[in-house]
Amino acid sequence: MPGALQERRWPLDALDFPEFSQAIERSVRDEGLVGYELLRKKAANHGGKLTGTYLRITIGTNLGNSPGIPYVLEIWPSGHQSPIHDHGDSFAVIKVLHGQINAYYFDSLQSPGPNQQGPPATLKKDDVTWISNDSYQVHQLRNESDQLCCTIQCYQYGQDDTQHYEGFRFSEDGKPVSACAKPFLPDSDMAFGEFKKAIKKEWYAYQLERMR
Ligand SMILES: [Fe+2]
C-alpha cells in the first residue's frame, strides 16, 4: 500500500468557520439540506443508489494538465463509497482532512480483473497518500466509519503523458470494463467558495433557530 505520511496543514475547520465539518455532516445527513440534495441529484444521474455517491467540490479552475479541475474536496458521508475506478493514468496526492476512509486497491479494470490486492488501507485525518500512472491506479474509496470523511485530492498527468485521457474508467458492480464503456468525466458538484458559503448560511440559520 502507498505509505501514509503525517502532515498538518490545510485545516478544513479554519478560523473563519470552525464548525465547517460539523455543518457538512449535518447537511449531507438531513433531507432538504444542501449536501443531501446534491447527493440525491447525483444518485439520480448515476444509477440511483445514494450510498454509491460522494460529492466533488472543486477548487479553482481546470489548468489543462489533469482530468478535470486538479484540486477537489471530496465529501464522503458515512456508508458511502466510490465505484472501483482509475484516474486516466494521472498522478494524484490525497489527504484526509476529516474522519477516516478505507482505500481498496485492484490489479486492473480489464478482465480477469478487477481483483483486490491485499487488505484495504485505513487513512485517517492528516494522512497523505498517492497514486501514480502505474501504481495503485485502480482503487475504490469506502467510508466504512460512522462519521463523515472529507479528503482533498490533487491530480496531474505525468511529464511524458501525451494522451491526457480525460476520463476515469470505472467498474460497474465489480465487473471488468468493456472496451466500449463510457468513462466518468470528472465534473464539479459545486465550486468550493459557493459550497462553503451555502453550508455556512445553512449552519448559522440552524444555530439561530436553536436559540429561539
Ligand atoms: Fe479515486
Tab-separated table of C-alpha atoms and ligand atoms in Angstrom:
chain	number	residue	atom	x	y	z
A	1	MET	CA	0.000	0.000	0.000
A	2	PRO	CA	1.208	3.546	-0.542
A	3	GLY	CA	2.731	4.953	2.630
A	4	ALA	CA	0.589	7.278	4.707
A	5	LEU	CA	2.596	10.363	5.628
A	6	GLN	CA	1.692	12.618	8.511
A	7	GLU	CA	1.222	16.271	7.648
A	8	ARG	CA	-0.617	19.044	9.474
A	9	ARG	CA	-1.744	21.823	7.141
A	10	TRP	CA	-4.873	22.856	5.295
A	11	PRO	CA	-7.361	22.578	8.187
A	12	LEU	CA	-10.916	22.099	6.981
A	13	ASP	CA	-12.260	23.746	10.131
A	14	ALA	CA	-10.373	27.006	9.634
A	15	LEU	CA	-10.788	30.072	11.840
A	16	ASP	CA	-13.376	31.653	9.533
A	17	PHE	CA	-15.730	28.665	10.007
A	18	PRO	CA	-14.543	26.289	12.759
A	19	GLU	CA	-17.734	24.193	12.563
A	20	PHE	CA	-17.407	23.544	8.816
A	21	SER	CA	-17.051	19.730	9.074
A	22	GLN	CA	-19.862	19.528	11.648
A	23	ALA	CA	-22.079	21.594	9.345
A	24	ILE	CA	-21.217	19.408	6.307
A	25	GLU	CA	-22.036	16.288	8.343
A	26	ARG	CA	-25.485	17.665	9.166
A	27	SER	CA	-26.018	18.893	5.615
A	28	VAL	CA	-25.359	15.529	3.952
A	29	ARG	CA	-27.441	13.656	6.532
A	30	ASP	CA	-30.724	15.572	6.543
A	31	GLU	CA	-33.138	15.597	3.631
A	32	GLY	CA	-33.740	19.048	2.144
A	33	LEU	CA	-30.294	20.399	3.082
A	34	VAL	CA	-27.663	21.426	0.538
A	35	GLY	CA	-25.369	18.401	0.858
A	36	TYR	CA	-28.121	15.799	0.896
A	37	GLU	CA	-29.862	17.312	-2.115
A	38	LEU	CA	-26.602	17.410	-4.112
A	39	LEU	CA	-26.083	13.726	-3.314
A	40	ARG	CA	-29.644	12.883	-4.251
A	41	LYS	CA	-29.331	14.698	-7.585
A	42	LYS	CA	-26.068	12.895	-8.269
A	43	ALA	CA	-27.557	9.499	-7.391
A	44	ALA	CA	-30.465	10.144	-9.761
A	45	ASN	CA	-27.951	10.728	-12.585
A	46	HIS	CA	-25.689	7.776	-11.688
A	47	GLY	CA	-27.699	4.628	-11.114
A	48	GLY	CA	-29.968	5.823	-8.289
A	49	LYS	CA	-28.029	4.470	-5.292
A	50	LEU	CA	-27.383	7.223	-2.710
A	51	THR	CA	-24.582	5.328	-0.924
A	52	GLY	CA	-22.791	4.937	-4.281
A	53	THR	CA	-22.221	8.697	-4.418
A	54	TYR	CA	-19.867	11.277	-2.930
A	55	LEU	CA	-19.508	14.988	-3.601
A	56	ARG	CA	-16.774	16.538	-5.731
A	57	ILE	CA	-16.334	20.139	-4.619
A	58	THR	CA	-13.841	21.697	-6.977
A	59	ILE	CA	-11.280	24.318	-6.002
A	60	GLY	CA	-10.126	26.705	-8.742
A	61	THR	CA	-10.228	26.065	-12.472
A	62	ASN	CA	-9.043	23.458	-14.968
A	63	LEU	CA	-5.338	24.107	-15.645
A	64	GLY	CA	-5.267	21.738	-18.649
A	65	ASN	CA	-2.882	19.220	-17.089
A	66	SER	CA	-5.218	16.841	-15.252
A	67	PRO	CA	-8.505	15.009	-15.764
A	68	GLY	CA	-10.910	17.857	-14.909
A	69	ILE	CA	-10.125	20.509	-12.265
A	70	PRO	CA	-6.956	19.400	-10.418
A	71	TYR	CA	-7.952	20.321	-6.825
A	72	VAL	CA	-11.033	18.629	-5.394
A	73	LEU	CA	-12.527	18.472	-1.901
A	74	GLU	CA	-14.378	15.162	-1.700
A	75	ILE	CA	-17.216	14.642	0.752
A	76	TRP	CA	-17.831	11.056	1.879
A	77	PRO	CA	-20.854	10.548	4.157
A	78	SER	CA	-20.780	7.512	6.444
A	79	GLY	CA	-21.533	4.325	4.462
A	80	HIS	CA	-20.868	5.897	1.050
A	81	GLN	CA	-18.329	4.618	-1.486
A	82	SER	CA	-16.947	5.162	-4.979
A	83	PRO	CA	-17.028	2.542	-7.722
A	84	ILE	CA	-13.761	0.707	-8.483
A	85	HIS	CA	-12.094	3.174	-10.861
A	86	ASP	CA	-8.855	4.516	-12.291
A	87	HIS	CA	-7.659	8.074	-12.775
A	88	GLY	CA	-6.994	8.327	-16.506
A	89	ASP	CA	-3.348	7.310	-15.825
A	90	SER	CA	-2.725	10.550	-13.935
A	91	PHE	CA	-0.818	11.023	-10.676
A	92	ALA	CA	-2.676	12.053	-7.523
A	93	VAL	CA	-1.992	13.085	-3.954
A	94	ILE	CA	-4.808	12.534	-1.463
A	95	LYS	CA	-5.022	13.926	2.058
A	96	VAL	CA	-7.660	13.144	4.684
A	97	LEU	CA	-8.919	16.405	6.179
A	98	HIS	CA	-11.592	14.941	8.434
A	99	GLY	CA	-12.612	11.481	9.621
A	100	GLN	CA	-11.221	8.345	8.007
A	101	ILE	CA	-11.650	6.298	4.840
A	102	ASN	CA	-10.672	2.850	3.605
A	103	ALA	CA	-8.771	2.606	0.307
A	104	TYR	CA	-9.029	-0.706	-1.577
A	105	TYR	CA	-6.588	-1.441	-4.409
A	106	PHE	CA	-7.135	-3.633	-7.501
A	107	ASP	CA	-4.953	-5.172	-10.202
A	108	SER	CA	-6.801	-3.952	-13.295
A	109	LEU	CA	-10.148	-2.872	-14.665
A	110	GLN	CA	-9.713	-5.317	-17.552
A	111	SER	CA	-10.708	-8.994	-17.458
A	112	PRO	CA	-9.868	-11.133	-15.455
A	113	GLY	CA	-9.822	-8.169	-13.016
A	114	PRO	CA	-10.633	-6.282	-11.028
A	115	ASN	CA	-9.091	-8.414	-8.294
A	116	GLN	CA	-8.434	-6.852	-4.909
A	117	GLN	CA	-4.747	-6.574	-3.995
A	118	GLY	CA	-4.152	-7.062	-0.285
A	119	PRO	CA	-6.160	-5.632	2.595
A	120	PRO	CA	-7.525	-2.064	2.488
A	121	ALA	CA	-5.502	0.839	3.889
A	122	THR	CA	-7.312	2.858	6.542
A	123	LEU	CA	-6.422	6.501	6.017
A	124	LYS	CA	-7.040	8.798	8.964
A	125	LYS	CA	-7.152	12.567	9.471
A	126	ASP	CA	-3.897	14.212	8.303
A	127	ASP	CA	-2.712	11.069	6.446
A	128	VAL	CA	-1.444	11.739	2.931
A	129	THR	CA	-1.291	9.056	0.243
A	130	TRP	CA	-0.739	8.897	-3.527
A	131	ILE	CA	-1.321	7.073	-6.792
A	132	SER	CA	0.841	7.117	-9.904
A	133	ASN	CA	0.252	6.223	-13.541
A	134	ASP	CA	1.417	2.647	-12.894
A	135	SER	CA	0.995	2.109	-9.132
A	136	TYR	CA	-2.254	1.964	-7.153
A	137	GLN	CA	-4.062	3.432	-10.192
A	138	VAL	CA	-7.170	1.245	-9.794
A	139	HIS	CA	-8.815	1.806	-6.443
A	140	GLN	CA	-12.031	2.256	-4.541
A	141	LEU	CA	-12.660	4.506	-1.536
A	142	ARG	CA	-15.217	3.429	1.058
A	143	ASN	CA	-16.260	5.333	4.145
A	144	GLU	CA	-16.908	2.387	6.443
A	145	SER	CA	-16.797	4.534	9.578
A	146	ASP	CA	-19.803	6.019	11.339
A	147	GLN	CA	-18.822	9.624	10.702
A	148	LEU	CA	-18.247	11.950	7.773
A	149	CYS	CA	-14.957	11.843	5.884
A	150	CYS	CA	-13.539	14.717	3.818
A	151	THR	CA	-10.489	14.349	1.595
A	152	ILE	CA	-8.637	16.720	-0.676
A	153	GLN	CA	-7.185	15.401	-3.917
A	154	CYS	CA	-4.766	16.884	-6.402
A	155	TYR	CA	-4.340	15.382	-9.909
A	156	GLN	CA	-1.733	15.863	-12.611
A	157	TYR	CA	-0.677	13.990	-15.771
A	158	GLY	CA	2.870	12.660	-15.895
A	159	GLN	CA	5.502	14.642	-17.839
A	160	ASP	CA	5.690	12.019	-20.590
A	161	ASP	CA	1.905	11.595	-20.857
A	162	THR	CA	0.966	12.849	-24.319
A	163	GLN	CA	-2.510	11.262	-24.286
A	164	HIS	CA	-4.150	13.270	-21.472
A	165	TYR	CA	-7.001	10.790	-21.140
A	166	GLU	CA	-9.787	12.943	-19.676
A	167	GLY	CA	-11.966	10.280	-18.078
A	168	PHE	CA	-11.929	7.962	-15.068
A	169	ARG	CA	-12.735	4.407	-16.177
A	170	PHE	CA	-14.931	2.602	-13.672
A	171	SER	CA	-16.268	-0.853	-12.989
A	172	GLU	CA	-19.984	-1.475	-12.629
A	173	ASP	CA	-20.716	-3.893	-9.766
A	174	GLY	CA	-17.106	-5.104	-9.693
A	175	LYS	CA	-17.207	-6.361	-13.313
A	176	PRO	CA	-14.418	-5.782	-15.861
A	177	VAL	CA	-14.762	-2.668	-18.012
A	178	SER	CA	-15.632	-3.359	-21.634
A	179	ALA	CA	-13.780	-1.538	-24.424
A	180	CYS	CA	-16.895	0.409	-25.420
A	181	ALA	CA	-17.848	1.523	-21.874
A	182	LYS	CA	-18.094	5.275	-21.399
A	183	PRO	CA	-15.726	6.737	-18.782
A	184	PHE	CA	-16.794	9.093	-15.984
A	185	LEU	CA	-15.784	12.617	-16.901
A	186	PRO	CA	-14.714	14.248	-13.620
A	187	ASP	CA	-17.079	17.141	-13.085
A	188	SER	CA	-17.972	19.512	-10.272
A	189	ASP	CA	-20.932	19.170	-7.935
A	190	MET	CA	-20.278	22.701	-6.725
A	191	ALA	CA	-17.382	25.163	-6.577
A	192	PHE	CA	-15.678	25.339	-3.169
A	193	GLY	CA	-16.472	29.013	-2.474
A	194	GLU	CA	-20.140	28.567	-3.280
A	195	PHE	CA	-20.340	25.343	-1.261
A	196	LYS	CA	-18.735	26.835	1.849
A	197	LYS	CA	-20.990	29.883	1.662
A	198	ALA	CA	-24.128	27.732	1.325
A	199	ILE	CA	-23.138	25.406	4.188
A	200	LYS	CA	-22.249	28.382	6.417
A	201	LYS	CA	-25.596	30.054	5.728
A	202	GLU	CA	-27.473	26.839	6.443
A	203	TRP	CA	-25.489	26.239	9.662
A	204	TYR	CA	-25.995	29.720	11.126
A	205	ALA	CA	-29.713	29.647	10.271
A	206	TYR	CA	-29.885	26.358	12.226
A	207	GLN	CA	-27.984	27.839	15.194
A	208	LEU	CA	-30.296	30.858	15.223
A	209	GLU	CA	-33.313	28.571	15.173
A	210	ARG	CA	-31.943	26.593	18.144
A	211	MET	CA	-31.503	29.772	20.199
A	212	ARG	CA	-35.127	30.842	19.794
B	1	FE	FE	-10.098	7.780	-6.986
